[in-house]
Coordinates of C-alpha atoms in Angstrom, one line a residue:
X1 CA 0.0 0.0 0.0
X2 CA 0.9 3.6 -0.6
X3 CA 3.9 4.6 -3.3
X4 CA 1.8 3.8 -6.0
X5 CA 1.9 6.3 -9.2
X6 CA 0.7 6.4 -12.7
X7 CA 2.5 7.4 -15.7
X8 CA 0.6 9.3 -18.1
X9 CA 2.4 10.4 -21.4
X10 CA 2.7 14.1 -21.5
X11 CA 1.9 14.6 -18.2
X12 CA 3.7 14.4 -14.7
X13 CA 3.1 11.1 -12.7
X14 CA -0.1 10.7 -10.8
X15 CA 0.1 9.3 -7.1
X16 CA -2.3 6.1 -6.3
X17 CA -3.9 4.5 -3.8
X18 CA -5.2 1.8 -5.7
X19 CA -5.1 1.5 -9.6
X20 CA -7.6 0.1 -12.3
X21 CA -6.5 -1.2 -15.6
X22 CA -9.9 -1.3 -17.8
X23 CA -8.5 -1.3 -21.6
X24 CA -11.6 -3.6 -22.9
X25 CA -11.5 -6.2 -25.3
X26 CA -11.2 -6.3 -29.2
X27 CA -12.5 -8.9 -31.5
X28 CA -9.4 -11.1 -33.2
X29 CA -10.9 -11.7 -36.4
X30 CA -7.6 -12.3 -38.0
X31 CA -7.8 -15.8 -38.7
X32 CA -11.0 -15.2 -40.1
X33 CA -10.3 -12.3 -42.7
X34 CA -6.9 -14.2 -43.9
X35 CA -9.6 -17.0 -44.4
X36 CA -11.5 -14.5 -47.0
X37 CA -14.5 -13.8 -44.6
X38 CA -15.6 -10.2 -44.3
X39 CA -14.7 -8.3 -41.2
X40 CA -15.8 -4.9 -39.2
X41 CA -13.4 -2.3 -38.8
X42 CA -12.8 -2.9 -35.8
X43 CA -12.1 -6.6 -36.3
X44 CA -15.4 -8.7 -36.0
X45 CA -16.9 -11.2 -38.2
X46 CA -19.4 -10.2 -39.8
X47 CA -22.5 -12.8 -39.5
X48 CA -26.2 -12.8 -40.5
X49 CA -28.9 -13.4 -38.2
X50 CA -28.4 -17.7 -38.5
X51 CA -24.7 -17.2 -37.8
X52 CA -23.4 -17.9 -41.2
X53 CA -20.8 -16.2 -42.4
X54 CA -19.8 -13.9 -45.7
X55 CA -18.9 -18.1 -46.7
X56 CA -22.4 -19.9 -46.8
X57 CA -20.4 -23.0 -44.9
X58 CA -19.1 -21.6 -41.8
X59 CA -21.2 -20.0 -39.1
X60 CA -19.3 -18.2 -35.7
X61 CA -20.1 -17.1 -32.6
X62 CA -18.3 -15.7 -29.5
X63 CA -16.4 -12.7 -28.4
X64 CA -15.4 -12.4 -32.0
X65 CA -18.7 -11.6 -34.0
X66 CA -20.9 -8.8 -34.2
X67 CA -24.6 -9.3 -32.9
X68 CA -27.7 -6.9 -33.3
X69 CA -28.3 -5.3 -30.5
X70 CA -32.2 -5.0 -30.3
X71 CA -32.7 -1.8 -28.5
X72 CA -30.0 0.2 -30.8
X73 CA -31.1 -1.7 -34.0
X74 CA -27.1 -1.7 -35.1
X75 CA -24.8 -5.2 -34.9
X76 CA -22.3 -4.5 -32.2
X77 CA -19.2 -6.8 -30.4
X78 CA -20.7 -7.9 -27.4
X79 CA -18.0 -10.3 -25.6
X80 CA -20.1 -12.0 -23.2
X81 CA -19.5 -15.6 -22.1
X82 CA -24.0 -16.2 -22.1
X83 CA -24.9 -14.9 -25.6
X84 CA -21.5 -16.6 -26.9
X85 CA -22.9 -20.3 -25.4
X86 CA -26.3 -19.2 -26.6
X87 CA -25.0 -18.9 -30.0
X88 CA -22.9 -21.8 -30.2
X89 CA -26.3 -23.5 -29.5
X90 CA -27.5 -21.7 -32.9
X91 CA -25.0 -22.3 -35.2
X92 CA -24.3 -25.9 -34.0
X93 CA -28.0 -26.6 -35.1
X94 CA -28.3 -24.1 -37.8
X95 CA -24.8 -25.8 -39.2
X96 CA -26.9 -29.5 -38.9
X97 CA -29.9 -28.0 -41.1
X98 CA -31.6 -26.2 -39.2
X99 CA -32.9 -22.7 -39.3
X100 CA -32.9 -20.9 -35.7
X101 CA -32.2 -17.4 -35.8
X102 CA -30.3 -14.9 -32.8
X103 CA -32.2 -12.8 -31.2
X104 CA -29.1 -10.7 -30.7
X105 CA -27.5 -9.3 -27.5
X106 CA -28.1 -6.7 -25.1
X107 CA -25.1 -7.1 -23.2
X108 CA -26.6 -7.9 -19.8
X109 CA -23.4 -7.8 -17.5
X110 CA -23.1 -7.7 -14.0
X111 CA -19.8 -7.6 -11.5
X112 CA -18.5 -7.4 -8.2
X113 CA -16.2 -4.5 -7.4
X114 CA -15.3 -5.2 -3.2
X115 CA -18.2 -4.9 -1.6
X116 CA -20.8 -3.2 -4.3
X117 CA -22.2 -4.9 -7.7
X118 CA -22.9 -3.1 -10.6
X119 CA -25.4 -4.5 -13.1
X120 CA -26.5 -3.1 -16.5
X121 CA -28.7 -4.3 -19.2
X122 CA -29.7 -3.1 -22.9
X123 CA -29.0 0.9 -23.7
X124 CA -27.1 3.1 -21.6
X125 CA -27.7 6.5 -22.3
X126 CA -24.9 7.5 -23.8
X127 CA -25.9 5.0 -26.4
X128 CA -29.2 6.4 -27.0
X129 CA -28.0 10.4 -26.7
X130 CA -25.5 9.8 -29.6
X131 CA -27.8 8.2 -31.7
X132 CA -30.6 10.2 -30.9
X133 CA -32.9 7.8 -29.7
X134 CA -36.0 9.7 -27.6
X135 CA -35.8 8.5 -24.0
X136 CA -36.3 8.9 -20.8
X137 CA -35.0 8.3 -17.5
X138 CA -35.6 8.1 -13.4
X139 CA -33.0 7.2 -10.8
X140 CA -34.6 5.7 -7.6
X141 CA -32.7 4.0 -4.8
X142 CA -35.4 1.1 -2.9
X143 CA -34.2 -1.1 -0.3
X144 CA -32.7 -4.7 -1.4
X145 CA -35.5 -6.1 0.5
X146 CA -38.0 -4.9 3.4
X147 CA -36.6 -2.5 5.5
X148 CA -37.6 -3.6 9.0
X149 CA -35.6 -7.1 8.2
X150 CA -31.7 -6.9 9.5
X151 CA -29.4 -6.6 5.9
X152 CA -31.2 -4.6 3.9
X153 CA -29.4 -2.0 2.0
X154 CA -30.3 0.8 -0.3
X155 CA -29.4 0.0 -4.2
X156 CA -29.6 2.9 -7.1
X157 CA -31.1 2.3 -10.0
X158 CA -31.6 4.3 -13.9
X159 CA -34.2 3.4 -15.8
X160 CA -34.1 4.7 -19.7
X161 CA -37.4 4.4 -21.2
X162 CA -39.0 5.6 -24.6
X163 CA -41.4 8.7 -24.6
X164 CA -43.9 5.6 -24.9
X165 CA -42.7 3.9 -21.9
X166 CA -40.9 1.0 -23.4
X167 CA -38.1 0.1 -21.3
X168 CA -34.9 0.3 -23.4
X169 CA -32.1 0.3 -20.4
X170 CA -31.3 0.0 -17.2
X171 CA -28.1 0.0 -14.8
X172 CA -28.2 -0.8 -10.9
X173 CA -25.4 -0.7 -8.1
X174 CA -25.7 -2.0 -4.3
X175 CA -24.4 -4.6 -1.6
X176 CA -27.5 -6.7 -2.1
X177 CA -29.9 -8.2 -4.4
X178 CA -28.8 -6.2 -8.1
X179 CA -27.9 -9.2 -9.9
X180 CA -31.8 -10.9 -9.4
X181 CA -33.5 -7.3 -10.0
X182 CA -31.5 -7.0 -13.0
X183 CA -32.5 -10.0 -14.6
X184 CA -35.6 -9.1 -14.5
X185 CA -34.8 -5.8 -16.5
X186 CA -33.0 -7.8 -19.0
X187 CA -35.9 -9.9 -19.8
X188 CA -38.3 -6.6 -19.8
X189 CA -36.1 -4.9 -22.2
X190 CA -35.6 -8.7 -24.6
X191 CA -39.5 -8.3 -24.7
X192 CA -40.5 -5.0 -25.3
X193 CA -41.8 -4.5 -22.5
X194 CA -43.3 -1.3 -20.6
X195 CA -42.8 0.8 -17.4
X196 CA -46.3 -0.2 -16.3
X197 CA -45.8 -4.1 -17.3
X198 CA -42.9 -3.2 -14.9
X199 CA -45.3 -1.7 -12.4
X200 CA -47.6 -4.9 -12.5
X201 CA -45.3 -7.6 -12.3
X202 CA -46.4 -10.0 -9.6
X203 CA -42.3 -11.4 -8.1
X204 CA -41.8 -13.0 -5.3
X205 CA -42.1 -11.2 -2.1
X206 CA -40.8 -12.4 1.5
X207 CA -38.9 -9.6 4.0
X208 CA -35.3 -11.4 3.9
X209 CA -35.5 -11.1 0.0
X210 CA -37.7 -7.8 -1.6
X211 CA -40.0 -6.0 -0.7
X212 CA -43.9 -5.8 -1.4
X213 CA -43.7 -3.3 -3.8
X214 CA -40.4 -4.7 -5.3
X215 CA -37.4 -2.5 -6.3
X216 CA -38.8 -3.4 -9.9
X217 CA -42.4 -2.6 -9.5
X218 CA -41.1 0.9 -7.4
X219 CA -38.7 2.2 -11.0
X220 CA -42.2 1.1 -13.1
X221 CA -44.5 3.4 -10.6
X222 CA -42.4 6.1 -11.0
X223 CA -41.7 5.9 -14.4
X224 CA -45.2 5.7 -14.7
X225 CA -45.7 8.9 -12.6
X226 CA -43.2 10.4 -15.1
X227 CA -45.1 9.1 -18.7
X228 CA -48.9 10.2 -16.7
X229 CA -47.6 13.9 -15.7
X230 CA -48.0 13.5 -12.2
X231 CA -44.1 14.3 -11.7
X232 CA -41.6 16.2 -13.7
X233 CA -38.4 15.3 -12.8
X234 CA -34.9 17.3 -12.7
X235 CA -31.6 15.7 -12.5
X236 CA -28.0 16.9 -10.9
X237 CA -26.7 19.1 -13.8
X238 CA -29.8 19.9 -15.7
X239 CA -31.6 22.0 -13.3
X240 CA -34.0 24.7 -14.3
X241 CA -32.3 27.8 -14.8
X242 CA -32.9 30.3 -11.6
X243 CA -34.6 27.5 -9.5
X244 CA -35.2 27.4 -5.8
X245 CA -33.7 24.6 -4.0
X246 CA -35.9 23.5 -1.3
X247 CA -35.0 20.6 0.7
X248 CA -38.0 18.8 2.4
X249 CA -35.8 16.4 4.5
X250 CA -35.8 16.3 8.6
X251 CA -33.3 18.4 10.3
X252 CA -31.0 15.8 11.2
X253 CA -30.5 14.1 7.8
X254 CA -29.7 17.9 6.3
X255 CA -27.2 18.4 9.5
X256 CA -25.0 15.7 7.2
X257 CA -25.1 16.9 4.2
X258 CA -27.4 18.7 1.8
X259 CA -27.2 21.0 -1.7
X260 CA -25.5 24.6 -1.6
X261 CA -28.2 27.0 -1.9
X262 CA -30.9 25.4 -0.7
X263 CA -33.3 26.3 1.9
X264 CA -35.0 23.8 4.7
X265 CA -38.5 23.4 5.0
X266 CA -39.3 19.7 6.3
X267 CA -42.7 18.2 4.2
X268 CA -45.0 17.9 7.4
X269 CA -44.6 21.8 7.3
X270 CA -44.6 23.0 4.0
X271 CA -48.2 23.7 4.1
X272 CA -48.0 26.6 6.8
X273 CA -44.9 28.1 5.1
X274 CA -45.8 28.8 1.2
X275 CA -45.4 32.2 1.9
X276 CA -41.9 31.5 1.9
X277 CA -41.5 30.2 -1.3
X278 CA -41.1 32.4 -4.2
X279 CA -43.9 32.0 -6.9
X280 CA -41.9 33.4 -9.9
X281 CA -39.7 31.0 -10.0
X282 CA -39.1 27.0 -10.6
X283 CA -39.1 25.1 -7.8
X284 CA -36.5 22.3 -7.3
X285 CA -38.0 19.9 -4.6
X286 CA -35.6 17.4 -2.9
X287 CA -35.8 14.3 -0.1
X288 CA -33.6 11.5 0.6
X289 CA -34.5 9.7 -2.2
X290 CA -37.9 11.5 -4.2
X291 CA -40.8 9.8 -2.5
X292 CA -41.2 13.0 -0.3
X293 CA -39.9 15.3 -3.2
X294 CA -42.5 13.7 -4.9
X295 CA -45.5 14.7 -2.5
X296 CA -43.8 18.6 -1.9
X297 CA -44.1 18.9 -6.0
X298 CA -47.4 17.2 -5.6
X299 CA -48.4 19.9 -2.9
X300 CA -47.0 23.4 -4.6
X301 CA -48.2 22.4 -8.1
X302 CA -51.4 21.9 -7.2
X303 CA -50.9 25.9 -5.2
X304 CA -50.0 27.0 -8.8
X305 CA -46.2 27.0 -8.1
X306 CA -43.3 25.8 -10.8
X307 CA -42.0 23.1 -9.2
X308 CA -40.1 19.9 -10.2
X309 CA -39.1 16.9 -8.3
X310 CA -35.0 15.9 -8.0
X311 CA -35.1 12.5 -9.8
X312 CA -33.6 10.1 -6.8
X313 CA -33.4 13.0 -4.2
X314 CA -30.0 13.8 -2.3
X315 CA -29.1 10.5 -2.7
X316 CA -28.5 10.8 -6.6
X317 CA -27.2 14.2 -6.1
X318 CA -24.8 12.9 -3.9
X319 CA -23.4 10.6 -6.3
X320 CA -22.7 13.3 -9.2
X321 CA -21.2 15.3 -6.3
X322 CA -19.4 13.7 -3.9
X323 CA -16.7 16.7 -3.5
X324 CA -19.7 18.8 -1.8
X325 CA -21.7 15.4 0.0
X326 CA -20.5 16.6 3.4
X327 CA -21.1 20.7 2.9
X328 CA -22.6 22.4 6.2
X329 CA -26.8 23.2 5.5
X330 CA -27.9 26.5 5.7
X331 CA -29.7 26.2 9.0
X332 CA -31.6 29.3 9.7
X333 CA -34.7 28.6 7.8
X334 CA -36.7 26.8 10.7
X335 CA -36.1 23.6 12.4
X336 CA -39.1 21.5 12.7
X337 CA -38.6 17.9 13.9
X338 CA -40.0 14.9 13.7
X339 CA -38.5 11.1 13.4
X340 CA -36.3 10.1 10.7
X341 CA -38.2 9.2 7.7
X342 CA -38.2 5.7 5.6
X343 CA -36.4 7.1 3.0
X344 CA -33.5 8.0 4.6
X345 CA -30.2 6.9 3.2
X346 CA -29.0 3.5 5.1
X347 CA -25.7 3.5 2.3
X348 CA -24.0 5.7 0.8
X349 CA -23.2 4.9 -2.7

């Protein structure tokens, strides 16, 4: 430990605690193109939707072919060990006579990084800004399973869905229970399905492993809350320009840590302190997490105010600013109590 450093080319050496090497993986389609088959640039073999190659008698699957991917609608290199023994399945029978066609890949991936997983499944949205794909998207953070049973822990999860609601993406990280929700996702987004097929789902439910409304069915209700108009949701760098931060959280979860700028009314008392909110101006509304940012945007639109909910609360703004996570609150704007509420952070992630 310590003494670590990273040499960067052009640049003077960077000291480490801990370094990552992540250089990916490219296709070695060399054999293949010295063979005559045709290649992508970047290497693949190019297949058709039975496997076959540019040479009607060879099929190939694996790290080194390109795949569609169905939500992008473009053949990709995908190098996943499932979909490659998938499609060895495929062009093994398709190479006996038989006609199965891929389905393609949507690179469901998952890993363990110390203590956290991170899972991810079809478009990220990246993918879907550059190609200009309409979407949209919700961050929520539900418990890995019911709250009152010892072990549960708080996961955050993006949803990317189209302006219709089909569920094109999605990408999860927690200590506990990713891996199974994200399965789920994978399968929503292989079939097409919707945010409120998401919503409806009927999963398994017992307190040491979800919860009743399971961290699936919770990213379909508000995604649904999203496609209905019943929320409008901001995100951490894309706030409305001139907005009010008003944080709706209990004294003692501001006292460790809340957003420059913002001023402190706790939910239970917005309703005796509108007068304190400016009405020419949007209305940021923030909780731990969005359920009570939710109900505060609820509350002033229905008074006729501007106001828009932070997509995943604190909790998300946390995570695209960890440098200001820990900066003192602004505490002279009341200081109502009341008990912590259920969506409190339990992590930080």
């Amino acid at each position: 430990p310590g003494g670590l450093e990273v040499v960067l080319s052009g640049s003077a050496p960077v000291p480490a605690d801990f370094v990552v090497m992540a250089a990916g993986v490219r296709p070695n389609g060399e054999l293949a193109a010295r063979a005559g088959l045709k290649t992508a640039g970047n290497g693949a073999i190019l297949v058709d939707e039975f496997l076959r190659t540019s040479d009607p008698g060879i099929w190939a699957v694996g790290d080194a072919v390109q795949t569609l991917h169905p939500v992008l609608g473009e053949r990709m290199s995908i190098p996943l060990a499932g979909p490659a023994n998938r499609q060895g399945r495929i062009a093994a029978e398709n190479a006996l006579g038989g006609r199965v066609s891929c389905p393609g890949t949507l690179g469901a991936s998952v890993v363990k990084v110390f203590r956290l997983t991170a899972a991810a499944a079809g478009a990220s949205e990246r993918q879907l800004t550059t190609r200009e794909i309409p979407h949209r998207k919700v961050y929520l953070h539900p418990p890995s399973h019911a709250s009152f049973y010892p072990g549960s822990a708080r996961m955050a999860v993006k949803l990317l869905f189209s302006p219709e609601g089909v569920v094109l993406g999605a990408q999860a990280v927690g200590e506990d229970g990713v891996d199974k929700r994200m399965d789920v996702l994978s399968t929503a987004i292989g079939k097409s399905m919707t945010v409120r097929d998401l919503a409806e789902l009927e999963l398994c439910y017992a307190p040491p492993y979800g919860g009743a409304k399971d961290p699936v069915n919770y990213a379909g209700y508000v995604a649904c809350n999203v496609l209905d108009g019943l929320t409008r949701p901001v995100f951490p760098g894309g706030l409305p320009e001139g907005a009010f931060l008003l944080d709706v959280r209990e004294p003692e979860e501001r006292e460790m840590g809340t957003i420059p700028g913002s001023v402190h009314i706790p939910l239970d008392a917005l309703r005796t302190r509108l007068d304190e909110i400016p009405g020419d101006r949007p209305v940021v509304l923030f909780c731990a997490q969005g359920q009570r940012g939710y109900s505060a945007e609820r509350m002033l639109r229905q008074r006729g105010f501007d106001a828009y909910n932070l997509s995943g609360g604190f909790l998300t703004w946390r995570m695209f600013n960890p440098e200001s996570a820990d900066t003192p609150p602004d505490t002279g704007n009341g200081d109502q109590s009341g008990p912590p509420r259920e969506d409190a952070p339990s992590v930080s992630l």
